[in-house]
Amino acid sequence: MKSLKRKHIVDSICISTLNGSLVVSTDGNEWNEAVIGSAMYSYILSEIPKSQSVFVKTEDHWFMLFPYSDKIYIVRAGSNLTQVELNAIAREVEAYLKIIEYDA
């Protein structure tokens, strides 16, 4: 996961289930970000049903939330990424998760 973080030049990648449970994180201790990210995405989706991504700009980071394969991806970076870049990250993470499941 950390190599994917470096490859895509992002600060963190956090994946949660739709109900906010942490699946995996590049920083290892982001359960709070998983809960907040999934709750925020669910709220936006309830208000704007056709939303595909949520981008939040803070003073020094972008938080990008998007669904992929029944999970919510929360990517934090210094600049915003395109949907194509976000999907590339998600595809690589999903491939990584399949390897972990296979080894288990």
Tab-separated table of C-alpha atoms in Angstrom:
chain	number	residue	atom	x	y	z
A	1	MET	CA	0.000	0.000	0.000
A	2	LYS	CA	2.809	2.404	0.821
A	3	SER	CA	4.357	1.831	-2.601
A	4	LEU	CA	1.014	2.723	-4.227
A	5	LYS	CA	0.961	5.897	-2.144
A	6	ARG	CA	4.426	6.850	-3.395
A	7	LYS	CA	3.666	5.803	-6.983
A	8	HIS	CA	0.597	8.028	-7.197
A	9	ILE	CA	2.205	10.860	-5.195
A	10	VAL	CA	-0.568	11.107	-2.625
A	11	ASP	CA	-0.406	11.661	1.133
A	12	SER	CA	-2.694	8.785	2.082
A	13	ILE	CA	-5.137	6.232	0.755
A	14	CYS	CA	-7.865	5.015	3.089
A	15	ILE	CA	-10.540	2.503	2.111
A	16	SER	CA	-13.682	1.866	4.099
A	17	THR	CA	-16.814	-0.178	3.702
A	18	LEU	CA	-20.043	1.682	2.974
A	19	ASN	CA	-20.865	1.627	6.715
A	20	GLY	CA	-17.512	3.179	7.728
A	21	SER	CA	-15.453	0.153	8.759
A	22	LEU	CA	-11.782	0.483	7.856
A	23	VAL	CA	-10.637	-1.976	5.173
A	24	VAL	CA	-7.061	-0.821	4.666
A	25	SER	CA	-5.013	2.340	4.959
A	26	THR	CA	-1.575	3.489	3.917
A	27	ASP	CA	-1.047	5.048	7.337
A	28	GLY	CA	-2.430	2.111	9.306
A	29	ASN	CA	-4.407	4.123	11.857
A	30	GLU	CA	-7.076	6.006	9.957
A	31	TRP	CA	-10.293	4.466	11.278
A	32	ASN	CA	-11.536	7.979	12.105
A	33	GLU	CA	-10.972	9.117	8.515
A	34	ALA	CA	-12.788	6.007	7.265
A	35	VAL	CA	-15.863	6.743	9.389
A	36	ILE	CA	-15.922	10.455	8.526
A	37	GLY	CA	-15.276	9.846	4.824
A	38	SER	CA	-17.995	7.243	4.402
A	39	ALA	CA	-20.499	9.308	6.413
A	40	MET	CA	-19.721	12.428	4.367
A	41	TYR	CA	-20.042	10.548	1.086
A	42	SER	CA	-23.338	8.954	2.191
A	43	TYR	CA	-24.727	12.348	3.168
A	44	ILE	CA	-23.714	13.970	-0.129
A	45	LEU	CA	-25.194	11.011	-2.017
A	46	SER	CA	-28.491	11.395	-0.142
A	47	GLU	CA	-28.673	15.081	-1.103
A	48	ILE	CA	-27.241	14.783	-4.621
A	49	PRO	CA	-27.999	11.195	-5.720
A	50	LYS	CA	-25.980	11.179	-8.940
A	51	SER	CA	-22.729	12.249	-7.243
A	52	GLN	CA	-19.682	10.320	-8.361
A	53	SER	CA	-16.984	11.979	-6.253
A	54	VAL	CA	-16.638	14.472	-3.432
A	55	PHE	CA	-13.658	16.828	-3.330
A	56	VAL	CA	-12.968	18.814	-0.166
A	57	LYS	CA	-10.198	21.410	-0.078
A	58	THR	CA	-8.643	22.259	3.258
A	59	GLU	CA	-5.880	24.741	3.895
A	60	ASP	CA	-3.164	22.286	2.931
A	61	HIS	CA	-4.800	19.136	1.456
A	62	TRP	CA	-7.471	17.816	-0.839
A	63	PHE	CA	-9.711	15.022	0.435
A	64	MET	CA	-11.224	13.075	-2.442
A	65	LEU	CA	-14.016	10.606	-1.697
A	66	PHE	CA	-15.401	8.209	-4.277
A	67	PRO	CA	-17.020	4.768	-4.418
A	68	TYR	CA	-15.367	1.814	-6.089
A	69	SER	CA	-16.225	-1.884	-5.838
A	70	ASP	CA	-18.657	-1.462	-2.911
A	71	LYS	CA	-16.095	0.535	-0.923
A	72	ILE	CA	-15.452	4.202	-0.254
A	73	TYR	CA	-12.005	5.440	-1.178
A	74	ILE	CA	-10.616	8.442	0.681
A	75	VAL	CA	-7.515	9.859	-0.979
A	76	ARG	CA	-5.639	12.753	0.608
A	77	ALA	CA	-3.165	14.722	-1.518
A	78	GLY	CA	-1.610	18.140	-1.940
A	79	SER	CA	-3.507	18.663	-5.190
A	80	ASN	CA	-6.715	17.283	-6.605
A	81	LEU	CA	-6.648	14.270	-8.911
A	82	THR	CA	-8.804	13.519	-11.929
A	83	GLN	CA	-11.425	10.779	-11.843
A	84	VAL	CA	-9.199	8.733	-14.164
A	85	GLU	CA	-6.309	8.981	-11.666
A	86	LEU	CA	-8.575	8.077	-8.748
A	87	ASN	CA	-9.931	5.048	-10.605
A	88	ALA	CA	-6.368	3.923	-11.403
A	89	ILE	CA	-5.531	4.030	-7.697
A	90	ALA	CA	-8.683	2.063	-6.864
A	91	ARG	CA	-7.980	-0.607	-9.512
A	92	GLU	CA	-4.456	-1.120	-8.154
A	93	VAL	CA	-5.676	-1.281	-4.551
A	94	GLU	CA	-8.372	-3.800	-5.505
A	95	ALA	CA	-5.718	-5.973	-7.188
A	96	TYR	CA	-3.601	-5.720	-4.015
A	97	LEU	CA	-6.578	-6.694	-1.829
A	98	LYS	CA	-7.234	-9.769	-4.003
A	99	ILE	CA	-3.620	-10.865	-3.499
A	100	ILE	CA	-4.016	-10.492	0.272
A	101	GLU	CA	-7.285	-12.487	0.229
A	102	TYR	CA	-5.657	-15.193	-1.875
A	103	ASP	CA	-2.728	-15.504	0.532
A	104	ALA	CA	-5.015	-15.680	3.587
